[in-house]
Short mmCIF file of C-alpha atoms in Angstrom, two decimals:
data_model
loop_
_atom_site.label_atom_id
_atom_site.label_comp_id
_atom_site.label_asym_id
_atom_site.label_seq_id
_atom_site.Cartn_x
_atom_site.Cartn_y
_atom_site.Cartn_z
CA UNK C 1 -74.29 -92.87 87.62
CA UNK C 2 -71.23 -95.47 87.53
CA UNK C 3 -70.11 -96.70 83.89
CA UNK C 4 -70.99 -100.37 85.25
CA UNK C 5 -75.10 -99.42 85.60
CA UNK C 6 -74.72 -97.64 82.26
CA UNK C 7 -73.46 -100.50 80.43
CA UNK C 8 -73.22 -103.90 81.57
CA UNK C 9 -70.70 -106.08 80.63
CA UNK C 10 -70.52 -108.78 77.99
CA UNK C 11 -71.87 -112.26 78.04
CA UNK C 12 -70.44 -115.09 75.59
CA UNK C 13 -73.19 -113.90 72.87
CA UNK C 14 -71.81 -110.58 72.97
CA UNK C 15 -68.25 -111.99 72.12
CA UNK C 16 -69.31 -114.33 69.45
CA UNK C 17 -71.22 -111.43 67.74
CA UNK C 18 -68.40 -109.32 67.94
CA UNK C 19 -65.42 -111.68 66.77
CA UNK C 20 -67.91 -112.86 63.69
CA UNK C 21 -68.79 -109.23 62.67
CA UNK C 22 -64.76 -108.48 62.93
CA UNK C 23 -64.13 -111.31 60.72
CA UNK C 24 -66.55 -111.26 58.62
CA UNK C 25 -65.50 -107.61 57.02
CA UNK C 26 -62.07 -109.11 55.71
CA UNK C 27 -64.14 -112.16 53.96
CA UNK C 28 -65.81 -109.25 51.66
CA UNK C 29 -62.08 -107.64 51.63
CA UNK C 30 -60.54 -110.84 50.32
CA UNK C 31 -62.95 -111.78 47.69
CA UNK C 32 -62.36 -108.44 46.20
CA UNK C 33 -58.78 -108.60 46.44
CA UNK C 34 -58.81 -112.36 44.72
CA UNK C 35 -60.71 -109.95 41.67
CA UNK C 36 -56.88 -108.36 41.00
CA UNK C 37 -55.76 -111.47 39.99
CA UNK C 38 -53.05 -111.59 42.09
CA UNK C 39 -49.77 -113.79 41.82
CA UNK C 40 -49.77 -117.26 42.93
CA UNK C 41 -48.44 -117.15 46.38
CA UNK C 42 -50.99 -113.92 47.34
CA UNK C 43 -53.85 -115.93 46.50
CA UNK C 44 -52.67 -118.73 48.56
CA UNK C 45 -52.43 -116.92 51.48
CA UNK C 46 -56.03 -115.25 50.62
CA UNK C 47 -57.41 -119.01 50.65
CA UNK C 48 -55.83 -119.43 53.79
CA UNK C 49 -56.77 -116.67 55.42
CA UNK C 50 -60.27 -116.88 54.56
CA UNK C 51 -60.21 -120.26 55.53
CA UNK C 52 -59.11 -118.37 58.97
CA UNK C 53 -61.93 -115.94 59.33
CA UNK C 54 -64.55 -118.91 58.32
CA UNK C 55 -66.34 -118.66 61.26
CA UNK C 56 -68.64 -115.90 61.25
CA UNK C 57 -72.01 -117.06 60.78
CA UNK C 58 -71.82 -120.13 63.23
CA UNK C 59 -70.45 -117.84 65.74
CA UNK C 60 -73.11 -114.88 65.20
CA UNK C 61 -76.04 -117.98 65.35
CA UNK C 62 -74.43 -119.21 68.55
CA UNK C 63 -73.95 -115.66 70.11
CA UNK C 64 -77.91 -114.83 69.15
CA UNK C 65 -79.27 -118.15 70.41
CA UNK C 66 -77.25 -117.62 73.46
CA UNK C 67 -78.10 -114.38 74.57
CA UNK C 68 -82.01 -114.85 73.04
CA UNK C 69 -82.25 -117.70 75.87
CA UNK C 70 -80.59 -116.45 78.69
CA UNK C 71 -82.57 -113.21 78.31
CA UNK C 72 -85.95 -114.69 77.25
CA UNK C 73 -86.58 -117.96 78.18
CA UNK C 74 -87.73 -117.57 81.67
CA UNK C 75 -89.56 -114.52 81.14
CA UNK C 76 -93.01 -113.94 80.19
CA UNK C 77 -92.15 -112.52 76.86
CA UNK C 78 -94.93 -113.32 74.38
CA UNK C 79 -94.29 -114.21 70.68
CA UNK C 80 -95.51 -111.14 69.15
CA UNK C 81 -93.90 -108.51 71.72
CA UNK C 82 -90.08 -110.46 71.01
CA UNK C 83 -91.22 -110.37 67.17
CA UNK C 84 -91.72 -106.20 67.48
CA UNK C 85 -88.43 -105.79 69.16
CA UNK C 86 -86.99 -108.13 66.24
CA UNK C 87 -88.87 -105.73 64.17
CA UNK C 88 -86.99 -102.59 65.21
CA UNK C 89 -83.53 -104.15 66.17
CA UNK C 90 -83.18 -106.63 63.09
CA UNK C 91 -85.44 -106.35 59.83
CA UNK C 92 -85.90 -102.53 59.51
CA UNK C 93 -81.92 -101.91 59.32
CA UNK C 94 -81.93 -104.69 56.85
CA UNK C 95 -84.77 -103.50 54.92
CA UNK C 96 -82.55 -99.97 54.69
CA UNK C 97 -79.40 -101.15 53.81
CA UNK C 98 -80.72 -104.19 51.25
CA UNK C 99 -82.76 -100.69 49.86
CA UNK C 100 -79.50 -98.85 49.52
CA UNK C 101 -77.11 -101.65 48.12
CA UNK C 102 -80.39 -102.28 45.25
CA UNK C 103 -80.99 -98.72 44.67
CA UNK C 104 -77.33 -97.50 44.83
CA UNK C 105 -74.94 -100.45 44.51
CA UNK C 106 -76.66 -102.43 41.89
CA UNK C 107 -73.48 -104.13 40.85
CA UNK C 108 -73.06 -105.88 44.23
CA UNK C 109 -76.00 -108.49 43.62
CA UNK C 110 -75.31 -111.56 43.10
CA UNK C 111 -75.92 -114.50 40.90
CA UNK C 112 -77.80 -111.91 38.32
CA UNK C 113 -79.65 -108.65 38.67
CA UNK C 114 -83.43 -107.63 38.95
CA UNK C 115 -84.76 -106.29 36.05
CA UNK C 116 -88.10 -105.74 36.85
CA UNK C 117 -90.49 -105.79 40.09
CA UNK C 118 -90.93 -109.22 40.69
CA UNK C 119 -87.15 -109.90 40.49
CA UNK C 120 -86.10 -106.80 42.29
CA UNK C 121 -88.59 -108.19 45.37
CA UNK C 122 -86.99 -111.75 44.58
CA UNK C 123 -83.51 -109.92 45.33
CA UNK C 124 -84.43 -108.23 48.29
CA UNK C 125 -85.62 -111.15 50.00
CA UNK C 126 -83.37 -113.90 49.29
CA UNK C 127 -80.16 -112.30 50.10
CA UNK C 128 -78.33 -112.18 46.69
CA UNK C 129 -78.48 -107.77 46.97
CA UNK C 130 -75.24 -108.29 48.18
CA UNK C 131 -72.06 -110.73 48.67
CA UNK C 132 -73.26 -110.45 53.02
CA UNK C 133 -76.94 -110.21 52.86
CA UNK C 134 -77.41 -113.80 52.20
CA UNK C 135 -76.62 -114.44 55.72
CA UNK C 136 -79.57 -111.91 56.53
CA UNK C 137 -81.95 -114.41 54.91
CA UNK C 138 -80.52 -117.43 56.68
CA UNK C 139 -80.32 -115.48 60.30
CA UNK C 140 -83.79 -113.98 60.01
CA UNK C 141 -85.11 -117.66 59.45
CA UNK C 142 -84.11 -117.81 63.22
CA UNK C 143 -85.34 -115.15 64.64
CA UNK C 144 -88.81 -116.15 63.27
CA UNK C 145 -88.58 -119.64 64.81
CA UNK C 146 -87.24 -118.41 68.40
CA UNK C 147 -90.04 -120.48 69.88
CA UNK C 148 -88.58 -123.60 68.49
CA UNK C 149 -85.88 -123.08 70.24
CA UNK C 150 -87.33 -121.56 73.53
CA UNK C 151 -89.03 -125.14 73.30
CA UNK C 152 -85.87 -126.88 73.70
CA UNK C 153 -84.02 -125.05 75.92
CA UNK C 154 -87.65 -125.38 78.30
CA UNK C 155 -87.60 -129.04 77.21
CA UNK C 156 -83.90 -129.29 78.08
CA UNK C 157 -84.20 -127.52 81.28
CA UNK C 158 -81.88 -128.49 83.75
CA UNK C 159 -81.89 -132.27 82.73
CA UNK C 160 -78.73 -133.83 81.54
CA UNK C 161 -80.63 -136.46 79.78
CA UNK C 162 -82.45 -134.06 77.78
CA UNK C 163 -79.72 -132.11 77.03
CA UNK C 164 -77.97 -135.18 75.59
CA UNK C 165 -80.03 -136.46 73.56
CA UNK C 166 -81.29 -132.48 72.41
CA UNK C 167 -77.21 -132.44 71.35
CA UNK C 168 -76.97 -135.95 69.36
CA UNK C 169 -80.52 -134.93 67.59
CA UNK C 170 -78.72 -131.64 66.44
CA UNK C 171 -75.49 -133.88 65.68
CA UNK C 172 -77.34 -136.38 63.50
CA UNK C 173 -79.45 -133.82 61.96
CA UNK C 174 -76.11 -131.52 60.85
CA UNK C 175 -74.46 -134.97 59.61
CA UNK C 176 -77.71 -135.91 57.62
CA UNK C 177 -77.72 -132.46 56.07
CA UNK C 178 -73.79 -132.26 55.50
CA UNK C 179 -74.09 -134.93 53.32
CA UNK C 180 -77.42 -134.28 51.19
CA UNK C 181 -75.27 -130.88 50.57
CA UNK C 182 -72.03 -132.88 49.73
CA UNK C 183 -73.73 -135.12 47.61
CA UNK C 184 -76.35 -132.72 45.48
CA UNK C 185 -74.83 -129.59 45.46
CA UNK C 186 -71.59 -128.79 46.32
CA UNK C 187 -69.72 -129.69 42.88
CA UNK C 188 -72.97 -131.89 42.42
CA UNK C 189 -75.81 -131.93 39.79
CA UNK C 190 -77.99 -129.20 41.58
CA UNK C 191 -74.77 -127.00 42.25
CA UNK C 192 -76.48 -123.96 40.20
CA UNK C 193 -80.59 -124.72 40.84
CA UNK C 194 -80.19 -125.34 44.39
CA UNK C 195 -77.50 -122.51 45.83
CA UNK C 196 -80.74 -121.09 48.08
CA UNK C 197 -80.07 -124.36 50.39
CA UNK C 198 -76.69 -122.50 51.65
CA UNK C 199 -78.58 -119.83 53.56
CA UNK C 200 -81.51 -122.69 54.70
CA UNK C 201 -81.65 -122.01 58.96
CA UNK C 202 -81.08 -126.20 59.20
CA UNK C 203 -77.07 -125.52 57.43
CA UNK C 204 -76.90 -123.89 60.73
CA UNK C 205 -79.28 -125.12 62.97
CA UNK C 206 -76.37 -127.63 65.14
CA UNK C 207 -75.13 -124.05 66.30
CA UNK C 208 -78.67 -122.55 67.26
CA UNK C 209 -79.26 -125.36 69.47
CA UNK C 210 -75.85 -125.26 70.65
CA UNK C 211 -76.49 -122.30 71.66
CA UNK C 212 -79.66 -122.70 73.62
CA UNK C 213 -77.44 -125.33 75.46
CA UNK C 214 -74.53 -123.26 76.39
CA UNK C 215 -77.01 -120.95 78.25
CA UNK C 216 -79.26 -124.00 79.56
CA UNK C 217 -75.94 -126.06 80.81
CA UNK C 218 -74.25 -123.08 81.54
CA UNK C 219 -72.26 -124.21 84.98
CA UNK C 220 -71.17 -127.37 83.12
CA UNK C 221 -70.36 -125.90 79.18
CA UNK C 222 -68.40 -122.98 81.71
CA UNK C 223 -66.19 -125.26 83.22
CA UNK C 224 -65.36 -127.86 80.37
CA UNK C 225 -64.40 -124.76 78.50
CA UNK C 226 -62.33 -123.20 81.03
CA UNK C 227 -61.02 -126.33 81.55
CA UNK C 228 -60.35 -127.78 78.41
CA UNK C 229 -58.91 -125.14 76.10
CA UNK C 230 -56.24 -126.32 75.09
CA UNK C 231 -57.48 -129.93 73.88
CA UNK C 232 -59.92 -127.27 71.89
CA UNK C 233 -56.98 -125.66 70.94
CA UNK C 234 -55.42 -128.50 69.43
CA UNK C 235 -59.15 -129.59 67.44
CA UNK C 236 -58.78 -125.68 65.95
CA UNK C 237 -55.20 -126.62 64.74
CA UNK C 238 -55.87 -130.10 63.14
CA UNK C 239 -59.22 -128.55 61.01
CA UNK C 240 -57.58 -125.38 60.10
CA UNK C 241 -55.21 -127.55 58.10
CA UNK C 242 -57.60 -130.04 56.93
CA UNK C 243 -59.86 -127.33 55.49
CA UNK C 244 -56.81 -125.92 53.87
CA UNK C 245 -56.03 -129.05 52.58
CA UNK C 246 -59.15 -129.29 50.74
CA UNK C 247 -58.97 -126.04 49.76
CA UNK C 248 -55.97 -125.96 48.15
CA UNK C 249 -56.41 -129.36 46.27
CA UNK C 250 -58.84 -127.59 43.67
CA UNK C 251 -55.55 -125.61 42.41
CA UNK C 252 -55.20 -122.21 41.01
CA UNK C 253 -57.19 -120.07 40.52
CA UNK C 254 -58.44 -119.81 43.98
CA UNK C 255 -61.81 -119.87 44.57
CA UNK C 256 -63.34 -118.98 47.93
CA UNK C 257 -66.63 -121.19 46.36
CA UNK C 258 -64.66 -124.23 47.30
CA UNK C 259 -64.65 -123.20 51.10
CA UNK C 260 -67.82 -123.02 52.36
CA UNK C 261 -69.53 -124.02 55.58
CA UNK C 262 -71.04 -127.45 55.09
CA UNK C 263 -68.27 -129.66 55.17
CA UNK C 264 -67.10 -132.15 58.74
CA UNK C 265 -63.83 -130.30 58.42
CA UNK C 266 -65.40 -126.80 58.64
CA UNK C 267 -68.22 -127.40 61.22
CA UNK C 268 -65.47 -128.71 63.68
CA UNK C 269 -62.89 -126.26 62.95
CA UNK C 270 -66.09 -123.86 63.58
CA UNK C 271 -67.38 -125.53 66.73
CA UNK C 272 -63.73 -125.67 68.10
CA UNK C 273 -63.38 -121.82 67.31
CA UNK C 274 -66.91 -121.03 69.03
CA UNK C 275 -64.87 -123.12 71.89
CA UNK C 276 -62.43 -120.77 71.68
CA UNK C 277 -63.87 -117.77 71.62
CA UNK C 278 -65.84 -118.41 75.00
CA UNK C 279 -63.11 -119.93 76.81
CA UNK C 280 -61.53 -116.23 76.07
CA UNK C 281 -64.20 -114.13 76.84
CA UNK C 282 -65.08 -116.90 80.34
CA UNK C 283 -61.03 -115.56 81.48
CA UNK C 284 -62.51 -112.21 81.24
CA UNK C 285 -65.72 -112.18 82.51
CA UNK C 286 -64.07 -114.30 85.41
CA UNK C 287 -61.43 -111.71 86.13
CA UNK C 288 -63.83 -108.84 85.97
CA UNK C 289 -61.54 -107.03 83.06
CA UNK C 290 -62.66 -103.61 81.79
CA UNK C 291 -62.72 -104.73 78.77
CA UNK C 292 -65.75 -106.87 78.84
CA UNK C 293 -68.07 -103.42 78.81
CA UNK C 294 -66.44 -102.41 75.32
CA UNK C 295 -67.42 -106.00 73.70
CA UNK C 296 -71.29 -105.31 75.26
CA UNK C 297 -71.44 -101.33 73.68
CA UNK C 298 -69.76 -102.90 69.98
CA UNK C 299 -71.69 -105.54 70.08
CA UNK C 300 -74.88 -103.82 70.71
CA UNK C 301 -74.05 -102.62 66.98
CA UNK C 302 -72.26 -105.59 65.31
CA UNK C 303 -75.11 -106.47 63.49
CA UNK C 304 -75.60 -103.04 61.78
CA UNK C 305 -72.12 -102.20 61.27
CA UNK C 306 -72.05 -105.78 59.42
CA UNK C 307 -75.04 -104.61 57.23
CA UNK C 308 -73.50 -101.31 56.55
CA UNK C 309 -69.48 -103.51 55.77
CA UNK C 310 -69.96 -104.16 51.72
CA UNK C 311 -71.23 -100.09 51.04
CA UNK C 312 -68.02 -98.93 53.01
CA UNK C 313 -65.56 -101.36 51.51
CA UNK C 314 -67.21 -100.71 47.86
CA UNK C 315 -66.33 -96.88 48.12
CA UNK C 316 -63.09 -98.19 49.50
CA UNK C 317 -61.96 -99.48 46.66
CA UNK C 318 -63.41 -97.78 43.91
CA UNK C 319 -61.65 -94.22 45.63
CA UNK C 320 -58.21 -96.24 44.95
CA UNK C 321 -59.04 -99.48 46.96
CA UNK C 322 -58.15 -101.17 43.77
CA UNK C 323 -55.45 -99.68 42.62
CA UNK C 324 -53.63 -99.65 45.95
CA UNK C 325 -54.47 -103.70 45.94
CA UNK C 326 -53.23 -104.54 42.99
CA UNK C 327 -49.49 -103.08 43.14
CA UNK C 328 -49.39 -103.47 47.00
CA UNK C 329 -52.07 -106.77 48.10
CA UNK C 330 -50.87 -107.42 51.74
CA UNK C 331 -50.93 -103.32 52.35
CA UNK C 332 -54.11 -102.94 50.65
CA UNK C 333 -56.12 -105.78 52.20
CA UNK C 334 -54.86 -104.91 55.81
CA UNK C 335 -56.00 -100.87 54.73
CA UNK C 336 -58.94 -101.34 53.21
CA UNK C 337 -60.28 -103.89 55.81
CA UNK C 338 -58.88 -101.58 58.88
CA UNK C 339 -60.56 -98.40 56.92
CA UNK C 340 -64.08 -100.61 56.45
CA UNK C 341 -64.60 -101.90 60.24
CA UNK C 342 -63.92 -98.34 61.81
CA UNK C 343 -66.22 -96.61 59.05
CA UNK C 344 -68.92 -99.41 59.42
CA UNK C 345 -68.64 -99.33 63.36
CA UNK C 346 -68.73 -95.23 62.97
CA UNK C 347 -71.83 -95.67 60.72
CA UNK C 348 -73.86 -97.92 63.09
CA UNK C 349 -73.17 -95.48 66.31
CA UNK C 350 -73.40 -92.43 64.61
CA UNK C 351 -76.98 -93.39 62.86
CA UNK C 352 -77.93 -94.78 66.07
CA UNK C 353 -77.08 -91.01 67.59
CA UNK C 354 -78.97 -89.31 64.24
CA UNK C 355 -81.94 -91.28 64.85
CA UNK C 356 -82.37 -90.85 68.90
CA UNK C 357 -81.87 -87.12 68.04
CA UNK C 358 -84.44 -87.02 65.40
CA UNK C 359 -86.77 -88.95 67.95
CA UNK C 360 -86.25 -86.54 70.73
CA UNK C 361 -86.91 -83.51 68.71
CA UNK C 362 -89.74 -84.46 67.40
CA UNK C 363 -91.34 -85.35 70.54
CA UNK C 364 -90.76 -82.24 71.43
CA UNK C 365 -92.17 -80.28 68.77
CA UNK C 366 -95.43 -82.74 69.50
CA UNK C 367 -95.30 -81.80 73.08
CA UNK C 368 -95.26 -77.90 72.34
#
């Protein structure tokens, strides 16, 4: 059997999902290097960096909305058969590893920590186990609504009209929401009481739909892409200063608080990445290139090598993580991070091998 029948190569989901996973693992490396206090200049370029990788959660809800459509929305799935493959591909991994970060990495949750039942199921649900598992909470939110979605893309169709007016309801909405956010809690009065709202599905919902209309408009979103690149290009340069800019007016100490998603500067310089990233993996997928089969088999196991990022990086650095950091940042960032994605890739396939073992000996014990 050929290596193409095995595994098939990539679409644009699979190279959102991988790109986000990769960059997400060096946002958890650079808030714990900022916890070294290093020297003015390091933390800087940690700000900026971060700023950098800022794109992983729009581009994962993209990729999943993407691929979710073009592999389910003219089907006959039902609801409850995509909810049990959900089931098995998304919560149960995160019901493990949210059980081993609260069991064995208590000091990883966030904002404060459980102290009895009710607070302990409080934690595992609402994404503050960890620094990452908040995202779990927002992305989950999406998976449960797929059939909102399915009912725009089927609204959508193949109409242009539709799909304009589908696009300006999803631009009006994020604007409407970027500025309740601006206004009540980022540096507002509910800044504390209301954090929950950052992992609410509608902070990301313009890049769901998106998504649905990449795959719905696919001929046309192909070729403006492909086309247009480099005027995308040039959007990615002028918001990767402006959310610098704003980044770096709050001063020293830098905190990564004051760069998060729900700003005009971040959602374009995050749209104009997602732009970006497909116009890369369209020159590949055009010209046929090996390499598109590799993004399909990692990304297959992005999303649990993502769960599994915080547990690798926190043995990481408490082996000598930290202590390598804080005399040598630049050399310990770029280790640490390198060490976490090939232990957290190496987790996710090597589990996945464990558990297909486990499966096929024990169905043959039941058939003896």
């Amino acid at each position: 059997m050929s290596k193409k029948s095995q595994s098939p190569r990539a679409d644009l989901g699979d190279y959102m999902k991988l790109c986000a996973c990769t960059a997400v693992m060096l946002q958890t490396i650079l808030g714990l290097a900022l916890t070294t206090n290093p020297s003015s200049g390091v933390q800087t370029g940690i700000g900026i960096v971060y700023n950098f990788v800022k794109f992983t959660a729009p581009a994962f809800i993209f990729g999943i909305l993407y691929t979710t459509t073009r592999t389910t929305i003219d089907t006959d799935l039902t609801y409850p058969s995509y909810m049990k493959k959900q089931w098995h591909a998304l919560f149960v991994p995160t019901i493990w590893w949210t059980s081993v970060y609260l069991f064995l990495m208590p000091w990883v949750q966030q904002v404060n920590q459980y102290h009895d039942i009710g607070s302990f199921l409080w934690h595992f649900v609402n994404g503050n186990a960890a620094p990452h598992l908040w995202y779990n909470t927002m992305m989950l939110q999406f998976i449960i609504l797929m059939p909102l979605f399915w009912l725009i893309g089927r609204w959508c169709g193949a109409n242009i009209r539709h799909g304009i007016i589908a696009a300006c309801g999803a631009i009006l909405v994020t604007a409407l929401w970027l500025w309740f956010y601006d206004v009540n809690i980022f540096h507002g009065p509910h800044m504390t009481d209301w954090y929950l709202f950052d992992r609410f599905f509608l902070s990301f919902f313009i890049y769901g739909v998106f998504g649905v209309l990449a795959w719905q408009y696919r001929h046309f979103f192909n070729a403006v892409i492909q086309k247009w690149w480099w005027l995308i290009a040039i959007v990615f340069v002028g918001t990767f200063v402006w959310t610098n800019r704003e980044l770096l007016a709050f001063g020293l100490p830098v905190s990564l608080g004051n760069a998060p998603y729900y700003k005009p500067s971040m959602t374009l310089y995050d749209l104009s990445i997602i732009g970006l990233i497909a116009a890369l993996g369209l020159f590949q997928l055009r010209h046929k290139m090996h390499f598109t089969y590799t993004v399909h088999t990692f990304a297959n196991f992005a999303y649990k090598a993502y769960l599994s990022n915080v547990f690798w990086a926190q043995i990481l650095w408490h082996i000598g993580g930290q202590q390598l950091m804080s005399a040598h940042p630049v050399i310990g960032i770029v280790g640490i991070y390198l060490c976490t994605w090939v232990l957290a890739f190496a987790s996710a396939f090597g589990l996945h091998w464990l558990w297909q073992n486990v499966q096929v000996r024990v169905l043959k014990r039941a058939v003896v």
